[in-house]
Amino acid sequence: MSDLTMVRTLEELTAARGDGSVALVPTMGALHDGHIQLLKHARPLADTLVASIFVNPTQFGPGEDFEEYPRTFDADLERCAEAGVDVVFAPTVEAMYPAGLDSTVMVDPGPLGSILEGAVRPGHFRGVLTVVAKLFGLVRPDVAVFGEKDYQQLVLIRQMAQALCLGVDVQGCPTVRDADGLALSSRNAYLSAEEREQATALSRALRAGAAAAADGPDAVLAAARHVVDDVRIDLDYLTLTDPDLGEPAPGRDTRLLVAARVGKPRLIDNIGLTLGSGTP
Ligand code: AMP
């Protein structure tokens, strides 16, 4: 177990981060094994491991769950200590947005910010990229680790780091799942027992799609759709892209992404596959 320091201000953070190399794992707390995997991946990458815990208001739309978002701070600190975190940075909203939420400079995610999740949640990625850019500026990490579970977010953060020359190595980690295939998410806590059962349709659809990959894109989408059509979930999208969210191409790495509302919560998931041409 490490000696964990919890800091809330930039001054405390600057003192705690030291002069060595730094790895950062940004989170919104309510930590589960998916977050812990990111921390374990990041631990050997730098002298100092910083985890941030901040429920970022600017990435929640009106009517979304900012107020109800699960907050389990004491348990989070314990899990961070167990995972070898040196510094937990848990700033206040005022410290992160001193000019207020409406009058702050924001990062424009570009066209990829308004497809898929961005189409359903307008402004979401603007909020995500803004808070991540601020965290990069405050923590000044050499490397930062994000989950493939939020695949579009990972792609956009990579693009931002490159486009804005932030000098941060952005690394991704595979999705951690429960035994029944459901991707771990802090929002799974909102699911009733029946909804949780229905929610497994997302990962089952992805696996069915991946199993049909050799037969080409139409077969992948048909196999995946067959699974989600069978359950009572409200599908937002089920789509294939290339690894950078562009058009998929036969014989290349491809991403199958799904999002659906299951009861109240909205869940997302994705899987990597290699498409065949679909021609015999
Ligand atoms: P969040 O606290 O939901 O903002 O997530 C913080 C980080 O954990 C993000 O980089 C997520 O992609 C990552 N993450 C969330 N759930 C999982 C999971 N099941 N497996 C791997 N990474 C995850």
PDB file of C-alpha atoms and ligand atoms in Angstrom:
ATOM      1  CA  MET A   1       0.000   0.000   0.000  1.00  0.00           C
ATOM      2  CA  SER A   2       1.375   3.452  -0.914  1.00  0.00           C
ATOM      3  CA  ASP A   3       1.387   6.569   1.236  1.00  0.00           C
ATOM      4  CA  LEU A   4      -1.432   8.370  -0.455  1.00  0.00           C
ATOM      5  CA  THR A   5      -1.720  12.153  -0.418  1.00  0.00           C
ATOM      6  CA  MET A   6      -5.128  13.726  -1.135  1.00  0.00           C
ATOM      7  CA  VAL A   7      -4.984  17.260  -2.517  1.00  0.00           C
ATOM      8  CA  ARG A   8      -7.684  19.716  -3.541  1.00  0.00           C
ATOM      9  CA  THR A   9      -5.804  22.791  -4.783  1.00  0.00           C
ATOM     10  CA  LEU A  10      -3.256  23.504  -7.469  1.00  0.00           C
ATOM     11  CA  GLU A  11      -0.734  24.612  -4.841  1.00  0.00           C
ATOM     12  CA  GLU A  12      -1.051  21.312  -2.960  1.00  0.00           C
ATOM     13  CA  LEU A  13      -0.897  19.387  -6.223  1.00  0.00           C
ATOM     14  CA  THR A  14       2.285  21.139  -7.341  1.00  0.00           C
ATOM     15  CA  ALA A  15       3.947  20.279  -4.036  1.00  0.00           C
ATOM     16  CA  ALA A  16       2.749  16.652  -4.089  1.00  0.00           C
ATOM     17  CA  ARG A  17       3.531  15.754  -7.716  1.00  0.00           C
ATOM     18  CA  GLY A  18       7.302  16.124  -7.288  1.00  0.00           C
ATOM     19  CA  ASP A  19       9.830  16.630 -10.096  1.00  0.00           C
ATOM     20  CA  GLY A  20       9.903  13.087 -11.471  1.00  0.00           C
ATOM     21  CA  SER A  21       7.794  11.606 -14.253  1.00  0.00           C
ATOM     22  CA  VAL A  22       4.026  11.566 -13.687  1.00  0.00           C
ATOM     23  CA  ALA A  23       1.232   9.264 -14.869  1.00  0.00           C
ATOM     24  CA  LEU A  24      -2.361  10.490 -14.641  1.00  0.00           C
ATOM     25  CA  VAL A  25      -5.612   8.518 -14.521  1.00  0.00           C
ATOM     26  CA  PRO A  26      -8.598  10.876 -14.684  1.00  0.00           C
ATOM     27  CA  THR A  27     -11.846   9.557 -13.154  1.00  0.00           C
ATOM     28  CA  MET A  28     -15.198  10.758 -11.904  1.00  0.00           C
ATOM     29  CA  GLY A  29     -14.907   8.499  -8.837  1.00  0.00           C
ATOM     30  CA  ALA A  30     -17.320   5.696  -7.860  1.00  0.00           C
ATOM     31  CA  LEU A  31     -14.320   3.530  -8.633  1.00  0.00           C
ATOM     32  CA  HIS A  32     -14.763  -0.045  -9.837  1.00  0.00           C
ATOM     33  CA  ASP A  33     -12.399  -2.691 -11.210  1.00  0.00           C
ATOM     34  CA  GLY A  34     -12.280  -0.935 -14.608  1.00  0.00           C
ATOM     35  CA  HIS A  35     -10.746   2.137 -12.997  1.00  0.00           C
ATOM     36  CA  ILE A  36      -8.413  -0.050 -10.920  1.00  0.00           C
ATOM     37  CA  GLN A  37      -7.103  -1.694 -14.080  1.00  0.00           C
ATOM     38  CA  LEU A  38      -6.188   1.751 -15.470  1.00  0.00           C
ATOM     39  CA  LEU A  39      -4.363   2.551 -12.224  1.00  0.00           C
ATOM     40  CA  LYS A  40      -2.473  -0.759 -12.339  1.00  0.00           C
ATOM     41  CA  HIS A  41      -1.539  -0.171 -15.984  1.00  0.00           C
ATOM     42  CA  ALA A  42      -0.339   3.350 -15.151  1.00  0.00           C
ATOM     43  CA  ARG A  43       1.550   2.502 -11.941  1.00  0.00           C
ATOM     44  CA  PRO A  44       4.814   1.284 -13.548  1.00  0.00           C
ATOM     45  CA  LEU A  45       4.802   3.994 -16.240  1.00  0.00           C
ATOM     46  CA  ALA A  46       6.059   6.878 -14.066  1.00  0.00           C
ATOM     47  CA  ASP A  47       7.621   7.851 -10.731  1.00  0.00           C
ATOM     48  CA  THR A  48       4.426   9.405  -9.435  1.00  0.00           C
ATOM     49  CA  LEU A  49       0.883   8.135 -10.075  1.00  0.00           C
ATOM     50  CA  VAL A  50      -1.849  10.748  -9.841  1.00  0.00           C
ATOM     51  CA  ALA A  51      -5.557   9.815  -9.942  1.00  0.00           C
ATOM     52  CA  SER A  52      -8.029  12.623 -10.307  1.00  0.00           C
ATOM     53  CA  ILE A  53     -11.553  12.342  -8.927  1.00  0.00           C
ATOM     54  CA  PHE A  54     -13.828  15.043 -10.295  1.00  0.00           C
ATOM     55  CA  VAL A  55     -17.443  14.821 -11.422  1.00  0.00           C
ATOM     56  CA  ASN A  56     -17.182  17.308 -14.247  1.00  0.00           C
ATOM     57  CA  PRO A  57     -20.354  19.400 -14.629  1.00  0.00           C
ATOM     58  CA  THR A  58     -19.578  20.627 -18.158  1.00  0.00           C
ATOM     59  CA  GLN A  59     -19.813  17.151 -19.683  1.00  0.00           C
ATOM     60  CA  PHE A  60     -23.355  16.583 -18.386  1.00  0.00           C
ATOM     61  CA  GLY A  61     -26.250  17.940 -20.435  1.00  0.00           C
ATOM     62  CA  PRO A  62     -29.392  19.501 -18.989  1.00  0.00           C
ATOM     63  CA  GLY A  63     -31.521  16.717 -17.516  1.00  0.00           C
ATOM     64  CA  GLU A  64     -28.566  14.319 -17.275  1.00  0.00           C
ATOM     65  CA  ASP A  65     -27.451  12.744 -13.999  1.00  0.00           C
ATOM     66  CA  PHE A  66     -24.840  15.225 -12.676  1.00  0.00           C
ATOM     67  CA  GLU A  67     -26.559  15.587  -9.292  1.00  0.00           C
ATOM     68  CA  GLU A  68     -27.346  11.875  -8.894  1.00  0.00           C
ATOM     69  CA  TYR A  69     -23.995  10.633 -10.232  1.00  0.00           C
ATOM     70  CA  PRO A  70     -22.696   8.137  -7.604  1.00  0.00           C
ATOM     71  CA  ARG A  71     -20.162   9.643  -5.201  1.00  0.00           C
ATOM     72  CA  THR A  72     -18.206   7.207  -2.988  1.00  0.00           C
ATOM     73  CA  PHE A  73     -15.190   9.292  -2.047  1.00  0.00           C
ATOM     74  CA  ASP A  74     -13.949   7.480   1.093  1.00  0.00           C
ATOM     75  CA  ALA A  75     -14.111   4.071  -0.578  1.00  0.00           C
ATOM     76  CA  ASP A  76     -12.398   5.566  -3.662  1.00  0.00           C
ATOM     77  CA  LEU A  77      -9.464   6.786  -1.550  1.00  0.00           C
ATOM     78  CA  GLU A  78      -9.013   3.310  -0.093  1.00  0.00           C
ATOM     79  CA  ARG A  79      -9.066   1.686  -3.524  1.00  0.00           C
ATOM     80  CA  CYS A  80      -6.543   4.242  -4.816  1.00  0.00           C
ATOM     81  CA  ALA A  81      -4.195   3.505  -1.905  1.00  0.00           C
ATOM     82  CA  GLU A  82      -4.449  -0.242  -2.601  1.00  0.00           C
ATOM     83  CA  ALA A  83      -3.678   0.329  -6.296  1.00  0.00           C
ATOM     84  CA  GLY A  84      -0.479   2.237  -5.501  1.00  0.00           C
ATOM     85  CA  VAL A  85      -1.702   5.763  -6.246  1.00  0.00           C
ATOM     86  CA  ASP A  86       0.596   8.449  -4.810  1.00  0.00           C
ATOM     87  CA  VAL A  87      -1.642  11.483  -5.185  1.00  0.00           C
ATOM     88  CA  VAL A  88      -5.430  11.815  -5.451  1.00  0.00           C
ATOM     89  CA  PHE A  89      -6.348  15.176  -6.956  1.00  0.00           C
ATOM     90  CA  ALA A  90      -9.963  16.014  -6.072  1.00  0.00           C
ATOM     91  CA  PRO A  91     -10.542  19.655  -6.959  1.00  0.00           C
ATOM     92  CA  THR A  92     -13.742  21.614  -6.324  1.00  0.00           C
ATOM     93  CA  VAL A  93     -15.884  22.829  -9.221  1.00  0.00           C
ATOM     94  CA  GLU A  94     -14.847  26.396  -8.348  1.00  0.00           C
ATOM     95  CA  ALA A  95     -11.151  25.507  -8.533  1.00  0.00           C
ATOM     96  CA  MET A  96     -11.596  23.864 -11.946  1.00  0.00           C
ATOM     97  CA  TYR A  97     -13.892  26.574 -13.343  1.00  0.00           C
ATOM     98  CA  PRO A  98     -12.937  29.829 -11.614  1.00  0.00           C
ATOM     99  CA  ALA A  99     -14.583  31.868 -14.385  1.00  0.00           C
ATOM    100  CA  GLY A 100     -17.860  29.931 -13.945  1.00  0.00           C
ATOM    101  CA  LEU A 101     -19.340  27.165 -16.049  1.00  0.00           C
ATOM    102  CA  ASP A 102     -20.772  29.409 -18.775  1.00  0.00           C
ATOM    103  CA  SER A 103     -18.005  31.915 -19.290  1.00  0.00           C
ATOM    104  CA  THR A 104     -15.067  29.572 -19.568  1.00  0.00           C
ATOM    105  CA  VAL A 105     -12.873  28.889 -22.604  1.00  0.00           C
ATOM    106  CA  MET A 106     -13.792  25.444 -23.951  1.00  0.00           C
ATOM    107  CA  VAL A 107     -12.059  22.943 -26.258  1.00  0.00           C
ATOM    108  CA  ASP A 108     -13.843  22.295 -29.583  1.00  0.00           C
ATOM    109  CA  PRO A 109     -13.669  18.556 -30.344  1.00  0.00           C
ATOM    110  CA  GLY A 110     -14.163  19.053 -34.100  1.00  0.00           C
ATOM    111  CA  PRO A 111     -16.451  16.916 -36.299  1.00  0.00           C
ATOM    112  CA  LEU A 112     -15.919  13.651 -34.414  1.00  0.00           C
ATOM    113  CA  GLY A 113     -17.373  15.335 -31.342  1.00  0.00           C
ATOM    114  CA  SER A 114     -20.844  15.469 -32.835  1.00  0.00           C
ATOM    115  CA  ILE A 115     -21.254  11.868 -34.071  1.00  0.00           C
ATOM    116  CA  LEU A 116     -22.284   8.795 -32.021  1.00  0.00           C
ATOM    117  CA  GLU A 117     -22.249   9.860 -28.339  1.00  0.00           C
ATOM    118  CA  GLY A 118     -21.907  13.483 -29.398  1.00  0.00           C
ATOM    119  CA  ALA A 119     -25.081  13.256 -31.503  1.00  0.00           C
ATOM    120  CA  VAL A 120     -27.088  12.001 -28.521  1.00  0.00           C
ATOM    121  CA  ARG A 121     -25.302  14.191 -25.949  1.00  0.00           C
ATOM    122  CA  PRO A 122     -24.622  17.568 -27.592  1.00  0.00           C
ATOM    123  CA  GLY A 123     -21.715  19.377 -25.916  1.00  0.00           C
ATOM    124  CA  HIS A 124     -20.595  16.272 -24.019  1.00  0.00           C
ATOM    125  CA  PHE A 125     -17.169  15.978 -25.635  1.00  0.00           C
ATOM    126  CA  ARG A 126     -16.619  19.716 -25.426  1.00  0.00           C
ATOM    127  CA  GLY A 127     -16.939  19.291 -21.660  1.00  0.00           C
ATOM    128  CA  VAL A 128     -14.796  16.144 -21.591  1.00  0.00           C
ATOM    129  CA  LEU A 129     -11.946  17.610 -23.648  1.00  0.00           C
ATOM    130  CA  THR A 130     -12.038  20.851 -21.677  1.00  0.00           C
ATOM    131  CA  VAL A 131     -11.706  19.132 -18.314  1.00  0.00           C
ATOM    132  CA  VAL A 132      -9.026  16.734 -19.585  1.00  0.00           C
ATOM    133  CA  ALA A 133      -7.050  19.658 -21.062  1.00  0.00           C
ATOM    134  CA  LYS A 134      -7.304  21.444 -17.718  1.00  0.00           C
ATOM    135  CA  LEU A 135      -6.191  18.314 -15.856  1.00  0.00           C
ATOM    136  CA  PHE A 136      -3.250  17.936 -18.250  1.00  0.00           C
ATOM    137  CA  GLY A 137      -2.326  21.573 -17.608  1.00  0.00           C
ATOM    138  CA  LEU A 138      -2.611  21.241 -13.854  1.00  0.00           C
ATOM    139  CA  VAL A 139      -0.993  17.826 -13.374  1.00  0.00           C
ATOM    140  CA  ARG A 140       1.413  18.088 -16.349  1.00  0.00           C
ATOM    141  CA  PRO A 141       1.576  14.284 -16.787  1.00  0.00           C
ATOM    142  CA  ASP A 142       4.003  12.500 -19.092  1.00  0.00           C
ATOM    143  CA  VAL A 143       1.431   9.785 -19.703  1.00  0.00           C
ATOM    144  CA  ALA A 144      -2.322   9.554 -19.149  1.00  0.00           C
ATOM    145  CA  VAL A 145      -4.416   6.378 -19.213  1.00  0.00           C
ATOM    146  CA  PHE A 146      -8.048   6.047 -20.368  1.00  0.00           C
ATOM    147  CA  GLY A 147     -10.417   3.100 -20.880  1.00  0.00           C
ATOM    148  CA  GLU A 148     -11.426   1.666 -24.245  1.00  0.00           C
ATOM    149  CA  LYS A 149     -14.892   1.336 -22.700  1.00  0.00           C
ATOM    150  CA  ASP A 150     -15.388   5.013 -23.626  1.00  0.00           C
ATOM    151  CA  TYR A 151     -13.886   4.476 -27.048  1.00  0.00           C
ATOM    152  CA  GLN A 152     -14.922   7.741 -28.720  1.00  0.00           C
ATOM    153  CA  GLN A 153     -13.602   9.639 -25.704  1.00  0.00           C
ATOM    154  CA  LEU A 154     -10.244   7.850 -25.968  1.00  0.00           C
ATOM    155  CA  VAL A 155      -9.966   8.678 -29.686  1.00  0.00           C
ATOM    156  CA  LEU A 156     -10.858  12.335 -29.130  1.00  0.00           C
ATOM    157  CA  ILE A 157      -8.436  12.757 -26.220  1.00  0.00           C
ATOM    158  CA  ARG A 158      -5.644  11.206 -28.325  1.00  0.00           C
ATOM    159  CA  GLN A 159      -6.490  13.601 -31.153  1.00  0.00           C
ATOM    160  CA  MET A 160      -6.581  16.573 -28.795  1.00  0.00           C
ATOM    161  CA  ALA A 161      -3.205  15.720 -27.247  1.00  0.00           C
ATOM    162  CA  GLN A 162      -1.702  15.521 -30.725  1.00  0.00           C
ATOM    163  CA  ALA A 163      -3.510  18.480 -32.302  1.00  0.00           C
ATOM    164  CA  LEU A 164      -2.803  20.836 -29.408  1.00  0.00           C
ATOM    165  CA  CYS A 165       0.783  19.517 -28.939  1.00  0.00           C
ATOM    166  CA  LEU A 166       0.132  18.775 -25.268  1.00  0.00           C
ATOM    167  CA  GLY A 167       3.116  16.415 -24.991  1.00  0.00           C
ATOM    168  CA  VAL A 168       1.127  13.736 -23.145  1.00  0.00           C
ATOM    169  CA  ASP A 169       1.342  10.077 -24.167  1.00  0.00           C
ATOM    170  CA  VAL A 170      -2.317   8.947 -24.173  1.00  0.00           C
ATOM    171  CA  GLN A 171      -2.663   5.204 -23.556  1.00  0.00           C
ATOM    172  CA  GLY A 172      -5.797   3.021 -23.689  1.00  0.00           C
ATOM    173  CA  CYS A 173      -6.746  -0.014 -21.579  1.00  0.00           C
ATOM    174  CA  PRO A 174      -9.131  -2.829 -22.550  1.00  0.00           C
ATOM    175  CA  THR A 175     -12.647  -2.869 -21.117  1.00  0.00           C
ATOM    176  CA  VAL A 176     -13.146  -4.718 -17.838  1.00  0.00           C
ATOM    177  CA  ARG A 177     -16.385  -6.717 -17.696  1.00  0.00           C
ATOM    178  CA  ASP A 178     -18.490  -8.575 -15.167  1.00  0.00           C
ATOM    179  CA  ALA A 179     -18.701 -12.350 -15.484  1.00  0.00           C
ATOM    180  CA  ASP A 180     -21.899 -12.013 -17.572  1.00  0.00           C
ATOM    181  CA  GLY A 181     -20.130  -9.723 -20.081  1.00  0.00           C
ATOM    182  CA  LEU A 182     -21.601  -6.386 -18.949  1.00  0.00           C
ATOM    183  CA  ALA A 183     -18.917  -3.692 -19.145  1.00  0.00           C
ATOM    184  CA  LEU A 184     -18.273  -2.247 -15.684  1.00  0.00           C
ATOM    185  CA  SER A 185     -19.650   1.262 -15.336  1.00  0.00           C
ATOM    186  CA  SER A 186     -20.451   3.490 -12.393  1.00  0.00           C
ATOM    187  CA  ARG A 187     -23.912   3.872 -13.963  1.00  0.00           C
ATOM    188  CA  ASN A 188     -24.619   0.108 -13.678  1.00  0.00           C
ATOM    189  CA  ALA A 189     -25.559   0.948 -10.078  1.00  0.00           C
ATOM    190  CA  TYR A 190     -28.775   2.517 -11.440  1.00  0.00           C
ATOM    191  CA  LEU A 191     -29.953  -0.727 -13.097  1.00  0.00           C
ATOM    192  CA  SER A 192     -32.732  -2.828 -11.568  1.00  0.00           C
ATOM    193  CA  ALA A 193     -32.174  -6.608 -11.543  1.00  0.00           C
ATOM    194  CA  GLU A 194     -34.345  -6.974 -14.653  1.00  0.00           C
ATOM    195  CA  GLU A 195     -32.617  -4.120 -16.493  1.00  0.00           C
ATOM    196  CA  ARG A 196     -29.233  -5.555 -15.618  1.00  0.00           C
ATOM    197  CA  GLU A 197     -30.224  -8.789 -17.322  1.00  0.00           C
ATOM    198  CA  GLN A 198     -31.409  -6.854 -20.395  1.00  0.00           C
ATOM    199  CA  ALA A 199     -28.214  -4.791 -20.371  1.00  0.00           C
ATOM    200  CA  THR A 200     -26.137  -7.889 -21.119  1.00  0.00           C
ATOM    201  CA  ALA A 201     -27.644  -7.654 -24.637  1.00  0.00           C
ATOM    202  CA  LEU A 202     -25.065  -4.963 -25.445  1.00  0.00           C
ATOM    203  CA  SER A 203     -22.022  -7.172 -24.890  1.00  0.00           C
ATOM    204  CA  ARG A 204     -23.819 -10.210 -26.327  1.00  0.00           C
ATOM    205  CA  ALA A 205     -24.535  -8.199 -29.479  1.00  0.00           C
ATOM    206  CA  LEU A 206     -20.883  -7.184 -29.741  1.00  0.00           C
ATOM    207  CA  ARG A 207     -19.717 -10.770 -29.356  1.00  0.00           C
ATOM    208  CA  ALA A 208     -22.238 -11.990 -31.938  1.00  0.00           C
ATOM    209  CA  GLY A 209     -21.049  -9.261 -34.311  1.00  0.00           C
ATOM    210  CA  ALA A 210     -17.391 -10.136 -33.746  1.00  0.00           C
ATOM    211  CA  ALA A 211     -18.117 -13.819 -34.412  1.00  0.00           C
ATOM    212  CA  ALA A 212     -19.460 -12.846 -37.867  1.00  0.00           C
ATOM    213  CA  ALA A 213     -16.516 -10.557 -38.716  1.00  0.00           C
ATOM    214  CA  ALA A 214     -15.065 -12.839 -41.407  1.00  0.00           C
ATOM    215  CA  ASP A 215     -18.333 -12.523 -43.348  1.00  0.00           C
ATOM    216  CA  GLY A 216     -18.077  -8.768 -43.721  1.00  0.00           C
ATOM    217  CA  PRO A 217     -19.764  -5.643 -42.358  1.00  0.00           C
ATOM    218  CA  ASP A 218     -23.368  -6.491 -43.253  1.00  0.00           C
ATOM    219  CA  ALA A 219     -23.111  -9.860 -41.509  1.00  0.00           C
ATOM    220  CA  VAL A 220     -21.585  -8.233 -38.404  1.00  0.00           C
ATOM    221  CA  LEU A 221     -24.360  -5.684 -38.116  1.00  0.00           C
ATOM    222  CA  ALA A 222     -27.099  -8.252 -38.817  1.00  0.00           C
ATOM    223  CA  ALA A 223     -25.760 -10.643 -36.153  1.00  0.00           C
ATOM    224  CA  ALA A 224     -25.454  -7.877 -33.567  1.00  0.00           C
ATOM    225  CA  ARG A 225     -28.844  -6.385 -34.389  1.00  0.00           C
ATOM    226  CA  HIS A 226     -30.493  -9.791 -34.063  1.00  0.00           C
ATOM    227  CA  VAL A 227     -29.417  -9.833 -30.380  1.00  0.00           C
ATOM    228  CA  VAL A 228     -30.560  -6.311 -29.484  1.00  0.00           C
ATOM    229  CA  ASP A 229     -33.859  -6.688 -31.389  1.00  0.00           C
ATOM    230  CA  ASP A 230     -34.712  -9.491 -29.016  1.00  0.00           C
ATOM    231  CA  VAL A 231     -34.748  -7.414 -25.818  1.00  0.00           C
ATOM    232  CA  ARG A 232     -36.491  -4.330 -24.474  1.00  0.00           C
ATOM    233  CA  ILE A 233     -33.731  -1.770 -24.788  1.00  0.00           C
ATOM    234  CA  ASP A 234     -33.858   1.563 -26.513  1.00  0.00           C
ATOM    235  CA  LEU A 235     -31.026   1.450 -29.074  1.00  0.00           C
ATOM    236  CA  ASP A 236     -29.272   4.741 -29.892  1.00  0.00           C
ATOM    237  CA  TYR A 237     -26.736   3.330 -32.335  1.00  0.00           C
ATOM    238  CA  LEU A 238     -25.081   0.117 -33.429  1.00  0.00           C
ATOM    239  CA  THR A 239     -22.355   0.907 -35.904  1.00  0.00           C
ATOM    240  CA  LEU A 240     -18.995  -0.042 -37.403  1.00  0.00           C
ATOM    241  CA  THR A 241     -16.121   2.410 -37.733  1.00  0.00           C
ATOM    242  CA  ASP A 242     -12.405   2.247 -38.359  1.00  0.00           C
ATOM    243  CA  PRO A 243     -10.177   2.640 -35.239  1.00  0.00           C
ATOM    244  CA  ASP A 244     -10.278   6.451 -35.652  1.00  0.00           C
ATOM    245  CA  LEU A 245     -14.091   6.506 -35.998  1.00  0.00           C
ATOM    246  CA  GLY A 246     -13.957   6.907 -39.796  1.00  0.00           C
ATOM    247  CA  GLU A 247     -15.361   4.562 -42.453  1.00  0.00           C
ATOM    248  CA  PRO A 248     -14.609   0.851 -41.811  1.00  0.00           C
ATOM    249  CA  ALA A 249     -12.680  -1.076 -44.473  1.00  0.00           C
ATOM    250  CA  PRO A 250     -12.481  -4.844 -45.177  1.00  0.00           C
ATOM    251  CA  GLY A 251      -9.339  -6.549 -43.917  1.00  0.00           C
ATOM    252  CA  ARG A 252      -8.610  -3.741 -41.469  1.00  0.00           C
ATOM    253  CA  ASP A 253      -9.071  -3.250 -37.750  1.00  0.00           C
ATOM    254  CA  THR A 254     -12.612  -2.129 -37.080  1.00  0.00           C
ATOM    255  CA  ARG A 255     -14.647  -1.058 -34.082  1.00  0.00           C
ATOM    256  CA  LEU A 256     -18.231  -2.138 -33.426  1.00  0.00           C
ATOM    257  CA  LEU A 257     -19.900   0.384 -31.109  1.00  0.00           C
ATOM    258  CA  VAL A 258     -23.264   0.236 -29.390  1.00  0.00           C
ATOM    259  CA  ALA A 259     -25.253   2.560 -27.132  1.00  0.00           C
ATOM    260  CA  ALA A 260     -28.684   2.043 -25.641  1.00  0.00           C
ATOM    261  CA  ARG A 261     -30.930   3.241 -22.899  1.00  0.00           C
ATOM    262  CA  VAL A 262     -31.798   0.390 -20.551  1.00  0.00           C
ATOM    263  CA  GLY A 263     -34.505   1.747 -18.278  1.00  0.00           C
ATOM    264  CA  LYS A 264     -33.210   5.145 -17.175  1.00  0.00           C
ATOM    265  CA  PRO A 265     -29.455   4.617 -17.563  1.00  0.00           C
ATOM    266  CA  ARG A 266     -27.727   4.966 -20.913  1.00  0.00           C
ATOM    267  CA  LEU A 267     -25.030   2.362 -21.477  1.00  0.00           C
ATOM    268  CA  ILE A 268     -22.265   2.171 -24.088  1.00  0.00           C
ATOM    269  CA  ASP A 269     -19.937  -0.603 -25.150  1.00  0.00           C
ATOM    270  CA  ASN A 270     -17.642  -1.505 -28.058  1.00  0.00           C
ATOM    271  CA  ILE A 271     -15.362  -4.235 -29.347  1.00  0.00           C
ATOM    272  CA  GLY A 272     -12.449  -4.470 -31.778  1.00  0.00           C
ATOM    273  CA  LEU A 273     -12.612  -6.882 -34.737  1.00  0.00           C
ATOM    274  CA  THR A 274     -11.053  -7.457 -38.144  1.00  0.00           C
ATOM    275  CA  LEU A 275     -13.548  -7.380 -41.003  1.00  0.00           C
ATOM    276  CA  GLY A 276     -13.496  -9.896 -43.815  1.00  0.00           C
ATOM    277  CA  SER A 277     -14.686  -8.823 -47.243  1.00  0.00           C
ATOM    278  CA  GLY A 278     -17.999 -10.651 -47.035  1.00  0.00           C
ATOM    279  CA  THR A 279     -17.450 -12.109 -50.513  1.00  0.00           C
ATOM    280  CA  PRO A 280     -16.842 -15.877 -50.761  1.00  0.00           C
TER     281      PRO A 280
HETATM  282  P1  AMP B   1     -15.290   7.630 -15.498  1.00  0.00           P
HETATM  283  O1  AMP B   1     -15.014   7.660 -14.029  1.00  0.00           O
HETATM  284  O2  AMP B   1     -16.526   6.894 -15.865  1.00  0.00           O
HETATM  285  O3  AMP B   1     -15.162   8.993 -16.129  1.00  0.00           O
HETATM  286  O4  AMP B   1     -14.122   6.773 -16.141  1.00  0.00           O
HETATM  287  C1  AMP B   1     -12.772   7.078 -15.895  1.00  0.00           C
HETATM  288  C2  AMP B   1     -11.916   6.230 -16.782  1.00  0.00           C
HETATM  289  O5  AMP B   1     -12.167   4.845 -16.529  1.00  0.00           O
HETATM  290  C3  AMP B   1     -12.188   6.461 -18.267  1.00  0.00           C
HETATM  291  O6  AMP B   1     -10.948   6.465 -18.964  1.00  0.00           O
HETATM  292  C4  AMP B   1     -13.035   5.270 -18.628  1.00  0.00           C
HETATM  293  O7  AMP B   1     -12.938   4.910 -19.997  1.00  0.00           O
HETATM  294  C5  AMP B   1     -12.418   4.200 -17.755  1.00  0.00           C
HETATM  295  N1  AMP B   1     -13.348   3.088 -17.568  1.00  0.00           N
HETATM  296  C6  AMP B   1     -14.628   3.154 -17.141  1.00  0.00           C
HETATM  297  N2  AMP B   1     -15.192   1.933 -17.132  1.00  0.00           N
HETATM  298  C7  AMP B   1     -14.244   1.064 -17.581  1.00  0.00           C
HETATM  299  C8  AMP B   1     -14.196  -0.342 -17.811  1.00  0.00           C
HETATM  300  N3  AMP B   1     -15.242  -1.133 -17.577  1.00  0.00           N
HETATM  301  N4  AMP B   1     -13.047  -0.884 -18.265  1.00  0.00           N
HETATM  302  C9  AMP B   1     -11.961  -0.098 -18.510  1.00  0.00           C
HETATM  303  N5  AMP B   1     -11.930   1.235 -18.306  1.00  0.00           N
HETATM  304  C10 AMP B   1     -13.054   1.808 -17.846  1.00  0.00           C
END
